[in-house]
CSV table of C-alpha atoms and ligand atoms in Angstrom, one decimal:
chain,number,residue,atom,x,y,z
A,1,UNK,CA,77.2,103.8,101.0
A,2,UNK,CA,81.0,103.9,100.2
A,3,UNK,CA,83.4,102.8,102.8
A,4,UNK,CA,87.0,103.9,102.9
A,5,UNK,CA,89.2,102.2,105.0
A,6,UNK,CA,92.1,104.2,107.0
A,7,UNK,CA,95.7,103.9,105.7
A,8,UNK,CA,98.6,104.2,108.2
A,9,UNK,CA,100.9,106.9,108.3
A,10,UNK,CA,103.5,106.4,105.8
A,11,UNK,CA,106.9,107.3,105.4
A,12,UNK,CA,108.4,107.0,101.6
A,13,UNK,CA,111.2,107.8,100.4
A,14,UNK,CA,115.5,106.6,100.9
A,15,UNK,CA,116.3,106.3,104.4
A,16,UNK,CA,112.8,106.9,106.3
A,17,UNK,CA,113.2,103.8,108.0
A,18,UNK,CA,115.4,106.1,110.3
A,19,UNK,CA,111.5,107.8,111.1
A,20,UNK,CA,110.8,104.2,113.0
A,21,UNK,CA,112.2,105.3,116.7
A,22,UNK,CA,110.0,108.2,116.4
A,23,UNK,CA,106.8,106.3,115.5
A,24,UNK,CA,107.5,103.8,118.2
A,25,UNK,CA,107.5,106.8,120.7
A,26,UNK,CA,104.6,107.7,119.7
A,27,UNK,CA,102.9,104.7,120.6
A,28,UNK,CA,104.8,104.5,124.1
A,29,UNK,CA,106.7,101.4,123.0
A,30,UNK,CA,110.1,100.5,124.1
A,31,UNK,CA,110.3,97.1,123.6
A,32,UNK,CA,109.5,95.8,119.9
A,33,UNK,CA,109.3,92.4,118.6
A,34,UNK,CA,110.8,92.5,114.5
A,35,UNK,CA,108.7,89.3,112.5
A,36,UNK,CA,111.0,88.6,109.7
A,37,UNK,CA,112.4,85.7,107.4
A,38,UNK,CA,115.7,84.1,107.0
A,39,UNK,CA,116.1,85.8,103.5
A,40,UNK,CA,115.9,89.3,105.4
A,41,UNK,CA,118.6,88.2,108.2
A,42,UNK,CA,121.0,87.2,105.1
A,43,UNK,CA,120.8,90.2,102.7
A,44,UNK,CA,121.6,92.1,106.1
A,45,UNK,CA,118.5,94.0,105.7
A,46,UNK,CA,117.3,93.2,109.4
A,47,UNK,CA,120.9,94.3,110.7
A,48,UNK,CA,119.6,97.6,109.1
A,49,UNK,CA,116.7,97.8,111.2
A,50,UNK,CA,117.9,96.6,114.4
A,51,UNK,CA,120.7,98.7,114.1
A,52,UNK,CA,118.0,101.8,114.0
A,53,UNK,CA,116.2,100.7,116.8
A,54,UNK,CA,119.3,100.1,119.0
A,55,UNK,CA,121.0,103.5,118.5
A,56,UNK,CA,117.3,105.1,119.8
A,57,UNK,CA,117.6,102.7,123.1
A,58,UNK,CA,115.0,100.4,122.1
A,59,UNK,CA,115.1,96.7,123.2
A,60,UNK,CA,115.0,94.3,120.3
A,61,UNK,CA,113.5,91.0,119.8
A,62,UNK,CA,113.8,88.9,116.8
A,63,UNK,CA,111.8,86.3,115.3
A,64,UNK,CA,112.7,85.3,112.0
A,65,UNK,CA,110.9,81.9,111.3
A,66,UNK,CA,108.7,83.4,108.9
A,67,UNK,CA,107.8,81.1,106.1
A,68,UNK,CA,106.8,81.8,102.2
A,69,UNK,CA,102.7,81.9,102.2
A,70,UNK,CA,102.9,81.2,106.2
A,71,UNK,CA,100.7,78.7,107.7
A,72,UNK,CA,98.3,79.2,110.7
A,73,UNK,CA,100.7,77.5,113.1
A,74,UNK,CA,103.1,79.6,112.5
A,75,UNK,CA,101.2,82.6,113.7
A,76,UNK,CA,100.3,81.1,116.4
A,77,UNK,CA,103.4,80.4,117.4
A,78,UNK,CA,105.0,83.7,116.5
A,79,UNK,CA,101.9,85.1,118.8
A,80,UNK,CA,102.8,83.0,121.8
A,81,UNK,CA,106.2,84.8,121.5
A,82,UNK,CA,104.8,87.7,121.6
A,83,UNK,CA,102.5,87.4,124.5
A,84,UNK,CA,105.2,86.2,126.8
A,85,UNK,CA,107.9,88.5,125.4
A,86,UNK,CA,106.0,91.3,126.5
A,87,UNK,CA,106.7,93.1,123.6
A,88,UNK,CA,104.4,96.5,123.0
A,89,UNK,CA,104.4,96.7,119.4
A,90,UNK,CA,105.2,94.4,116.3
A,91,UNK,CA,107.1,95.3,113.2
A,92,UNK,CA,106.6,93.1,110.2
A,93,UNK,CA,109.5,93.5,107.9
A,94,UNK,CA,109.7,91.7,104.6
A,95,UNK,CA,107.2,90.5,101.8
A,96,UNK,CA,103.9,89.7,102.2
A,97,UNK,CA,104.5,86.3,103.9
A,98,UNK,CA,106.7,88.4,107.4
A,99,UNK,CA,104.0,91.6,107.2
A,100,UNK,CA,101.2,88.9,106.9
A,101,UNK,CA,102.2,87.3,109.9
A,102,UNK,CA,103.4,90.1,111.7
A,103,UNK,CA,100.1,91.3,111.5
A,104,UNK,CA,98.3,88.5,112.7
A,105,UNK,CA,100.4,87.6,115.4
A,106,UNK,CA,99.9,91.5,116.9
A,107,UNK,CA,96.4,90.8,116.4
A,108,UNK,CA,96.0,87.4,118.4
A,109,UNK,CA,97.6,88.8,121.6
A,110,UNK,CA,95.0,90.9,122.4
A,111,UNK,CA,93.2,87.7,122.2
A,112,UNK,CA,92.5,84.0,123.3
A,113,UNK,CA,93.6,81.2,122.0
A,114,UNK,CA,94.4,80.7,118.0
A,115,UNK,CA,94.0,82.1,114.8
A,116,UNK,CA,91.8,78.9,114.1
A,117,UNK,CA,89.1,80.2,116.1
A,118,UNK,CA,89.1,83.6,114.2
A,119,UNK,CA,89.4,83.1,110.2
A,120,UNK,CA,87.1,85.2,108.1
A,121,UNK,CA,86.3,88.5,108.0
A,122,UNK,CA,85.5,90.5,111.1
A,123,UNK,CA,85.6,87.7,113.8
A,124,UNK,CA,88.2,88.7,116.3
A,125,UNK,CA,87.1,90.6,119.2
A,126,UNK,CA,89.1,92.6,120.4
A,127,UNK,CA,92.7,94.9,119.2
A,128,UNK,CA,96.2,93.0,120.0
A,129,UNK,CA,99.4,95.2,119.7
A,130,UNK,CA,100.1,98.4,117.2
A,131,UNK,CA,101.8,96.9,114.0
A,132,UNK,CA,104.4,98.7,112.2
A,133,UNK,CA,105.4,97.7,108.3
A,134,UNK,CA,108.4,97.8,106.7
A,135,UNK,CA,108.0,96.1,103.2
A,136,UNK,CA,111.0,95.0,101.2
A,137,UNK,CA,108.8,93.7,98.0
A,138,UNK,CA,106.8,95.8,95.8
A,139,UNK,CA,104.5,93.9,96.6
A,140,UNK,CA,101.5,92.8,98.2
A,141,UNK,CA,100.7,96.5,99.6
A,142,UNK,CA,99.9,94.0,103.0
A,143,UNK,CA,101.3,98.0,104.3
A,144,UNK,CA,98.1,99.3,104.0
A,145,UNK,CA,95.7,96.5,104.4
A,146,UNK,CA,93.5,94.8,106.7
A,147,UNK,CA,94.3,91.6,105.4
A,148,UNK,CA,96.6,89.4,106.2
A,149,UNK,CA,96.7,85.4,103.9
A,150,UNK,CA,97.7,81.8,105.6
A,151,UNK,CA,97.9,78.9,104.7
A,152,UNK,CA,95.7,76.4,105.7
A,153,UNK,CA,98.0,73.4,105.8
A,154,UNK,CA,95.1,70.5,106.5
A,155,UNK,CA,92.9,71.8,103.5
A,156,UNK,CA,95.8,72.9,101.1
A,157,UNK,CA,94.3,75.9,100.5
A,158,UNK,CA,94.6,79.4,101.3
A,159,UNK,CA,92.6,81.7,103.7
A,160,UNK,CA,91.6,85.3,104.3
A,161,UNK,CA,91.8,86.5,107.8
A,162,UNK,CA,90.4,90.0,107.9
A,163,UNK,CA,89.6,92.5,110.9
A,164,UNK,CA,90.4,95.9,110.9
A,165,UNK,CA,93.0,95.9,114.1
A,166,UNK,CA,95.4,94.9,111.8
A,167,UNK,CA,95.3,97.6,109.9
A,168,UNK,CA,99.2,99.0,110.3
A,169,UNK,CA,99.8,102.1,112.5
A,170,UNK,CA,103.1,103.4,110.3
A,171,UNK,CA,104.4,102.0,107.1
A,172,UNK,CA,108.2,102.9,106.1
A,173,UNK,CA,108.7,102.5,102.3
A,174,UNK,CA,112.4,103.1,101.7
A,175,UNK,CA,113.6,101.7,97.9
A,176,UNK,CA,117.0,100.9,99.7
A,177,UNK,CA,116.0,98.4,100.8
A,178,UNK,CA,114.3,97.0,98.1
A,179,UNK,CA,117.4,97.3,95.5
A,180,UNK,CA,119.0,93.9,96.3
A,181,UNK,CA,115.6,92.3,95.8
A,182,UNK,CA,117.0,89.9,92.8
A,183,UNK,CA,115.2,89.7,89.5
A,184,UNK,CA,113.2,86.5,90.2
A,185,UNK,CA,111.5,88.1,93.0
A,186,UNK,CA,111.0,91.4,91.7
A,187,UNK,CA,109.1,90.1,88.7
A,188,UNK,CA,106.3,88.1,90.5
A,189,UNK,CA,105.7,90.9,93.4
A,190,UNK,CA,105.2,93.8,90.6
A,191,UNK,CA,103.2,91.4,89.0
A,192,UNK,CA,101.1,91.0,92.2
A,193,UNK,CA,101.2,94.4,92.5
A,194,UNK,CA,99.5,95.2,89.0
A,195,UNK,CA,97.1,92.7,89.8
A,196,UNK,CA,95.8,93.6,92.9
A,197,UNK,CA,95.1,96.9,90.6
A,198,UNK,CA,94.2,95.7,87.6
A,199,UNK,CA,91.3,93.8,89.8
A,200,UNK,CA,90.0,96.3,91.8
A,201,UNK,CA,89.9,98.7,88.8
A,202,UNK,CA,87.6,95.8,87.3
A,203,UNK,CA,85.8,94.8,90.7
A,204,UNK,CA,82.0,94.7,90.9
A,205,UNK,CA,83.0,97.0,93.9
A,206,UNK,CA,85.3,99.8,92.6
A,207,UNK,CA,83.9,103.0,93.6
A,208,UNK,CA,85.7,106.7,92.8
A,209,UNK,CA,88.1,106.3,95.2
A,210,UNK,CA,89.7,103.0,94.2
A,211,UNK,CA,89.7,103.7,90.7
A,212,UNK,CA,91.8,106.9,91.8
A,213,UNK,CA,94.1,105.2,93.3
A,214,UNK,CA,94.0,101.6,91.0
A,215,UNK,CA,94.6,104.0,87.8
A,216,UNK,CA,97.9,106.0,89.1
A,217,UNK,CA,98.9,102.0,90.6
A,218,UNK,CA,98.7,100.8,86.8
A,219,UNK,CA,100.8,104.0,85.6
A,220,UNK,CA,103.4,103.7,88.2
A,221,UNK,CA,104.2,99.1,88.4
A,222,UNK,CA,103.5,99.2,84.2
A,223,UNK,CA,106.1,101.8,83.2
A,224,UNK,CA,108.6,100.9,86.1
A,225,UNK,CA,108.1,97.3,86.6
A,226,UNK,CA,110.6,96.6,83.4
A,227,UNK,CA,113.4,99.1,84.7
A,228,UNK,CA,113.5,97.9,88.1
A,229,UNK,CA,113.7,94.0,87.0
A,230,UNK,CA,116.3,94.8,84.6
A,231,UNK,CA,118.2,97.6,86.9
A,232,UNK,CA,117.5,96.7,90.6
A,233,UNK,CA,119.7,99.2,91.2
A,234,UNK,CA,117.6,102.1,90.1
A,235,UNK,CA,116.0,103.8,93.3
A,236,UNK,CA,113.5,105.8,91.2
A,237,UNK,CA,112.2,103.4,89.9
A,238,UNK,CA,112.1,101.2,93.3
A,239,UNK,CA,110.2,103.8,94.4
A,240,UNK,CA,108.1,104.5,92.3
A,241,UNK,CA,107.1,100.5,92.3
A,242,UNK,CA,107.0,100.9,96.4
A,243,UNK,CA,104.3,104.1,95.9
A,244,UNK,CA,102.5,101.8,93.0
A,245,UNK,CA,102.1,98.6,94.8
A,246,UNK,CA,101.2,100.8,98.1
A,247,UNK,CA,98.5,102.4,96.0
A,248,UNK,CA,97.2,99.1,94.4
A,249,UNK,CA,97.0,97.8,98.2
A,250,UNK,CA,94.4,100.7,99.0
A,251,UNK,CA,92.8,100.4,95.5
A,252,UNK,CA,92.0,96.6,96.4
A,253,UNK,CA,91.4,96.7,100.1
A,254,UNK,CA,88.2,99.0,99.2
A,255,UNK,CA,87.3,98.2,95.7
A,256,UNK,CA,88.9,93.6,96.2
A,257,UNK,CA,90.2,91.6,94.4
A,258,UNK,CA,88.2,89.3,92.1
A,259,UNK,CA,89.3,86.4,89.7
A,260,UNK,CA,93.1,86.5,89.3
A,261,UNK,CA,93.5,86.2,93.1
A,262,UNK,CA,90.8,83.5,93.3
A,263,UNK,CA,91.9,81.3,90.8
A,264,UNK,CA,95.8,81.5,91.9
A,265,UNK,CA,94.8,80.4,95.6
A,266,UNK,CA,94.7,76.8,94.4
A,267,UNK,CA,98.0,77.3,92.9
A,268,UNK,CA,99.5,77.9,95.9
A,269,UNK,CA,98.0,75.8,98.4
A,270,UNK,CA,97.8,73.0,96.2
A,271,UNK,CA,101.8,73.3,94.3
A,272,UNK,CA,103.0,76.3,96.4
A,273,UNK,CA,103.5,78.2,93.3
A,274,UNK,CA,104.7,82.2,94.6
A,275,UNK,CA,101.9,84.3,95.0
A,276,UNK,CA,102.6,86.6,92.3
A,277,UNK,CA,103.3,84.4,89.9
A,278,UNK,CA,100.1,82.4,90.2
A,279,UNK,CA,98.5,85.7,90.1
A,280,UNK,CA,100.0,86.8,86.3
A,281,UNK,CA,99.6,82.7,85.1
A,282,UNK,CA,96.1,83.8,85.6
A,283,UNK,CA,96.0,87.1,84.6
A,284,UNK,CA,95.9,86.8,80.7
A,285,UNK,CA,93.0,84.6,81.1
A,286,UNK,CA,90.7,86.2,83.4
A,287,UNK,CA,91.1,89.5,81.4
A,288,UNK,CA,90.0,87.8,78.1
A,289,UNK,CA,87.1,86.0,80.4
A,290,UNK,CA,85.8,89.3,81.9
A,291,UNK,CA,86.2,91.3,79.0
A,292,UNK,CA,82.8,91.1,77.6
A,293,UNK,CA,81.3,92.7,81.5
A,294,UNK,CA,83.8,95.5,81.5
A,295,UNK,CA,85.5,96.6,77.6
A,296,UNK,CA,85.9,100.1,78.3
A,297,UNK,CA,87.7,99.4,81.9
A,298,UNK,CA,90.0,97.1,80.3
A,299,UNK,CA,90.7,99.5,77.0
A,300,UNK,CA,91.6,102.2,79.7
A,301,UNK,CA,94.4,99.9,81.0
A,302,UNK,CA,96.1,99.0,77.9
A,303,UNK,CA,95.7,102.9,77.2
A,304,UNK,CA,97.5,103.6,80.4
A,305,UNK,CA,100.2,100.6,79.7
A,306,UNK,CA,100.9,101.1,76.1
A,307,UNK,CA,100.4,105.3,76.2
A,308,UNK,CA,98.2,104.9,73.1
A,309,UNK,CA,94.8,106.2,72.9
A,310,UNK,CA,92.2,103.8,71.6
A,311,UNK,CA,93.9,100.9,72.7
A,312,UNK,CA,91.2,98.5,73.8
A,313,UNK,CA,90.5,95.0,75.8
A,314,UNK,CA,92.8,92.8,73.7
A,315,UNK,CA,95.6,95.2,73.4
A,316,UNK,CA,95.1,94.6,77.3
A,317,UNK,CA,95.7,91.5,76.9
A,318,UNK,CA,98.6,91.6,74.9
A,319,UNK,CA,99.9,94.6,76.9
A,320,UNK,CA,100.0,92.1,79.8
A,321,UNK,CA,101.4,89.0,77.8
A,322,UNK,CA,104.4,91.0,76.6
A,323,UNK,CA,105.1,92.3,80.0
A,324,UNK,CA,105.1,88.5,81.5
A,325,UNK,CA,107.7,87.8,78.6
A,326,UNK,CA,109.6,90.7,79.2
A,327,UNK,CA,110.2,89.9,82.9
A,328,UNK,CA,110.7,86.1,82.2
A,329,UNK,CA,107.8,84.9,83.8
A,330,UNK,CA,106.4,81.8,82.6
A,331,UNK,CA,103.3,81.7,80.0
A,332,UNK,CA,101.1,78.5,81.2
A,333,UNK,CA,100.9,76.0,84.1
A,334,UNK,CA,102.4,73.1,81.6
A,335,UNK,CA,105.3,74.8,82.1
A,336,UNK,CA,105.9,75.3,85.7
A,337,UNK,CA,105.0,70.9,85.7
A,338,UNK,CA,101.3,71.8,87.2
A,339,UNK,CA,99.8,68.4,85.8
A,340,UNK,CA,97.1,68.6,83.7
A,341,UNK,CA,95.2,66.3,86.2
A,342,UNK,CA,95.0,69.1,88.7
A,343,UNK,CA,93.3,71.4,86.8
A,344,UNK,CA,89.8,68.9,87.8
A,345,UNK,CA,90.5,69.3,91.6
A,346,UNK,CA,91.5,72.9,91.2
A,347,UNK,CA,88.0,74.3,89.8
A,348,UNK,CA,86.4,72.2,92.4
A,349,UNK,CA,88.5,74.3,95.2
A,350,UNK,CA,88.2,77.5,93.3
A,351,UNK,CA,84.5,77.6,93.6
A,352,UNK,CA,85.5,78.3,97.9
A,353,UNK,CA,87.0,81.8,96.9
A,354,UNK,CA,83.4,82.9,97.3
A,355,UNK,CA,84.5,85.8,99.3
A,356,UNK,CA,86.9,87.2,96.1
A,357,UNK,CA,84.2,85.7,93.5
A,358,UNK,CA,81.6,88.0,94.3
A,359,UNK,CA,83.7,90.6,93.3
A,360,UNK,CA,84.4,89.3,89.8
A,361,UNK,CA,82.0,91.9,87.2
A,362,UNK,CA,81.2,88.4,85.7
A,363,UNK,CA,80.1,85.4,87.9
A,364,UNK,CA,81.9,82.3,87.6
A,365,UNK,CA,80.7,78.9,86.7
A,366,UNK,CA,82.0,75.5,87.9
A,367,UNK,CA,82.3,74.6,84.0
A,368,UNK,CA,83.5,77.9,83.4
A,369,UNK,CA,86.4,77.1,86.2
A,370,UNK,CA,87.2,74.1,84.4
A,371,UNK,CA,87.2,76.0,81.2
A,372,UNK,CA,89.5,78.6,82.3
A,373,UNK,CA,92.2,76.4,83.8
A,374,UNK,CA,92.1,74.5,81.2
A,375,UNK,CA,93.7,77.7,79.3
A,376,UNK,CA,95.7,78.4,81.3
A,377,UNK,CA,97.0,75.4,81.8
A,378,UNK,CA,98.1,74.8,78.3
A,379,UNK,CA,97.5,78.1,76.6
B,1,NAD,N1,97.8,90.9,103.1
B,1,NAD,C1,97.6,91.1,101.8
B,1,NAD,O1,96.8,92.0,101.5
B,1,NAD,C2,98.3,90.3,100.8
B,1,NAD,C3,98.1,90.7,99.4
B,1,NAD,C4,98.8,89.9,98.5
B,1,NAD,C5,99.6,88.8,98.9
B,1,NAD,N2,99.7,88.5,100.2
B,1,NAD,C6,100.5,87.3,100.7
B,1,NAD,O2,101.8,87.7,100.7
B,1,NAD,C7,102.7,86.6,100.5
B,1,NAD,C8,103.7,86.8,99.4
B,1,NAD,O3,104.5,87.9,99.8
B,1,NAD,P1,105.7,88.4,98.8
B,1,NAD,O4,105.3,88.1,97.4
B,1,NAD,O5,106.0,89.8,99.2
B,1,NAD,O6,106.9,87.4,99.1
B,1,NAD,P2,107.5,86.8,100.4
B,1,NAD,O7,107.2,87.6,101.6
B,1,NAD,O8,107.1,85.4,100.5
B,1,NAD,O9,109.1,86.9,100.1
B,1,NAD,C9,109.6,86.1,99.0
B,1,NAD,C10,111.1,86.0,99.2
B,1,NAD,O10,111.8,87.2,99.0
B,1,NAD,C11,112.8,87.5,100.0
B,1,NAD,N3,112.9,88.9,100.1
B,1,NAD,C12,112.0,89.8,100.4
B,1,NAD,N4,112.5,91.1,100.4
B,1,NAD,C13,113.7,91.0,99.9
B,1,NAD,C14,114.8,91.9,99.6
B,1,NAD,N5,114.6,93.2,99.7
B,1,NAD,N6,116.0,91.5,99.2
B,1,NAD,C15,116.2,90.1,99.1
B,1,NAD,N7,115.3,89.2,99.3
B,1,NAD,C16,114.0,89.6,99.7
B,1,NAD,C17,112.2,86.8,101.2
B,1,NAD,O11,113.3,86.5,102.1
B,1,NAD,C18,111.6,85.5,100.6
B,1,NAD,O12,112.5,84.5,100.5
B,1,NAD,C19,101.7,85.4,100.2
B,1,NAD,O13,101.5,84.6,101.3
B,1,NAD,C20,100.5,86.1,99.7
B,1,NAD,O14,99.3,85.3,99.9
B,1,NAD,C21,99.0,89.2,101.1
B,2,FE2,FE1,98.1,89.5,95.9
């Protein structure tokens, strides 16, 4: 039986964050907690928001500890606020890391106690406040999924909390916001963007609907990924990464993610690499490792990414290769000081990803972890 999950209402396009009173009405909410980061506050992007909701008589509150790849105390926290804020709906405005939290923190008011109690898939009870999502990355596509990722400080790993109450009500896509993103940030998000397609184009789950959706995601982040690094200032083309990433989110929240993903957790809970750019350290590698289970899916991408017909898996790989060097990211873990006595440890802690591994069209050894960060790690 195929599933498809709900999406939110979204809004794309310059300026629709001025649709967010509206949305807010609609849910009966005048007072709205705004989860953000420092980053946000500083670029003056929050000012942009708050200024919105003020003008349409909404009362504000702000809470802008958000951390990269937040931790479970955080939420926690951020929750607590919430309950005794008595706030009636949550935006998460941001990356991955404010949405992320945003998310769960809406989630664990409707609830006891803390986001311990609930991690996996499916475990908490009841709904918690309507979450909004403003995303300023392109990105994790956390907009339209009913995921969010913490960290799990004590372990040094990374874990899925899933449930579908925090599944966004609205999602407001304006490229305006997104133009000041600098270069070192746009590159890894797009890259986690075209992952999370790439993946669920290749999952042992991809059904019609996610390949609909991964296929346009690897048109759109692979033939705009380049201008908007080099040109942040091109709102087409932040756009049309905003849509792509978007789309990727709904291609992997039916279809998952498999390898990539699994094998850059220990990245960042181990050496708090960035998300995305664990994600295209691994990317390379995993292609050339799944090839042999899916050639023709992988031919199909390069064709999309390099426009030629008959382009098959290692023109993928290439494809992908060139687009890490054109966007400066960096080619092995050697050279981001990973030490090659990790990679041991790493293929131990991989092996937990069970929930993206089963997704993976080929299974995954423990020798064939060590094999593969070995690659990786000196490639
Ligand atoms: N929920 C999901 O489905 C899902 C999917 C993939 C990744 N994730 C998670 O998302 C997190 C990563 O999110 P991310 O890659 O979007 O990065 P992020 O949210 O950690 O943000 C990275 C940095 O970019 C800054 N920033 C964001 N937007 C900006 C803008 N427009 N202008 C200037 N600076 C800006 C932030 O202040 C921050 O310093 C990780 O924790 C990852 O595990 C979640
Ligand atoms: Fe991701």
């Amino acid at each position: 039986m195929m599933n498809i999950w709900p999406v939110p209402q979204v809004k794309l396009g310059e300026n629709s964050i001025a649709e967010i009173p509206a949305a807010l009405d609609s849910l009966g909410a005048e007072k709205v907690m705004v989860v953000t980061d420092e980053g946000l506050i500083k670029v003056g992007i929050y000012d942009k928001i708050e200024k919105v909701l003020i003008d349409a008589g909404k009362e504000v509150l702000l809470v802008d500890e958000v951390k990269p790849d937040p931790s479970m105390q955080l939420v926690d926290s951020i929750a607590d606020k919430a309950r005794l804020s008595g706030a009636q709906a949550i935006i998460g405005l941001g990356g991955g890391s404010s949405i992320d939290s945003a998310k769960v923190a809406a989630a664990l008011v409707g609830n006891e106690g803390s986001i311990k109690d609930y991690i996996g898939v499916g475990v908490l009870p009841k709904p918690g406040l309507p979450i909004l999502a403003v995303p300023t990355t392109a990105g994790t596509g956390s907009e339209v999924t009913y995921l969010s990722i913490l960290s799990d400080l004590e372990n040094e790993t990374k874990k899925g909390f899933g449930t579908p109450f925090i599944m966004p009500k609205f999602a407001f896509l304006d490229p305006s916001l997104t133009v000041g993103l600098p270069p070192h940030i746009t590159a890894p998000t797009g890259m986690d963007a075209l992952c999370h397609c790439v993946e669920a184009y290749t999952s042992a789950n991809a059904n019609d609907y996610s390949d609909a959706m991964a296929v346009k995601a690897i048109e759109l982040i692979s033939q705009n990924i380049r201008t908007a690094y080099n040109n942040g200032s091109d709102l087409t083309a932040r756009e049309n990464m905003l849509l792509g990433s978007l789309m990727a989110g709904i291609a992997f929240a039916n279809a998952g993610v498999t390898a990539v993903h699994a094998f850059a957790y220990p990245l960042g809970g181990m050496f708090h690499v960035p998300h995305g750019m664990a994600n295209s350290l691994m990317l390379p590698v995993i292609i050339k490792f799944n090839a042999s289970a899916m050639k023709e899916r992988f031919g199909h991408i390069a064709e999309i990414m390099t426009g030629r017909k008959g382009a098959d898996w290692q023109d993928c790989i290439n494809e992908v290769e060139q687009l890490c060097v054109d966007v400066n990211l960096p080619r092995n873990l050697k050279a981001i000081d990973i030490p090659e006595s990790a990679i041991k440890p790493m293929s131990v802690s991989v092996m937990d990803q069970t929930r993206l591994l089963v997704n993976n069209p080929r299974e995954v050894t423990q020798e064939d972890a060590f094999a593969i960060y070995t690659e990786a790690w000196g490639r």
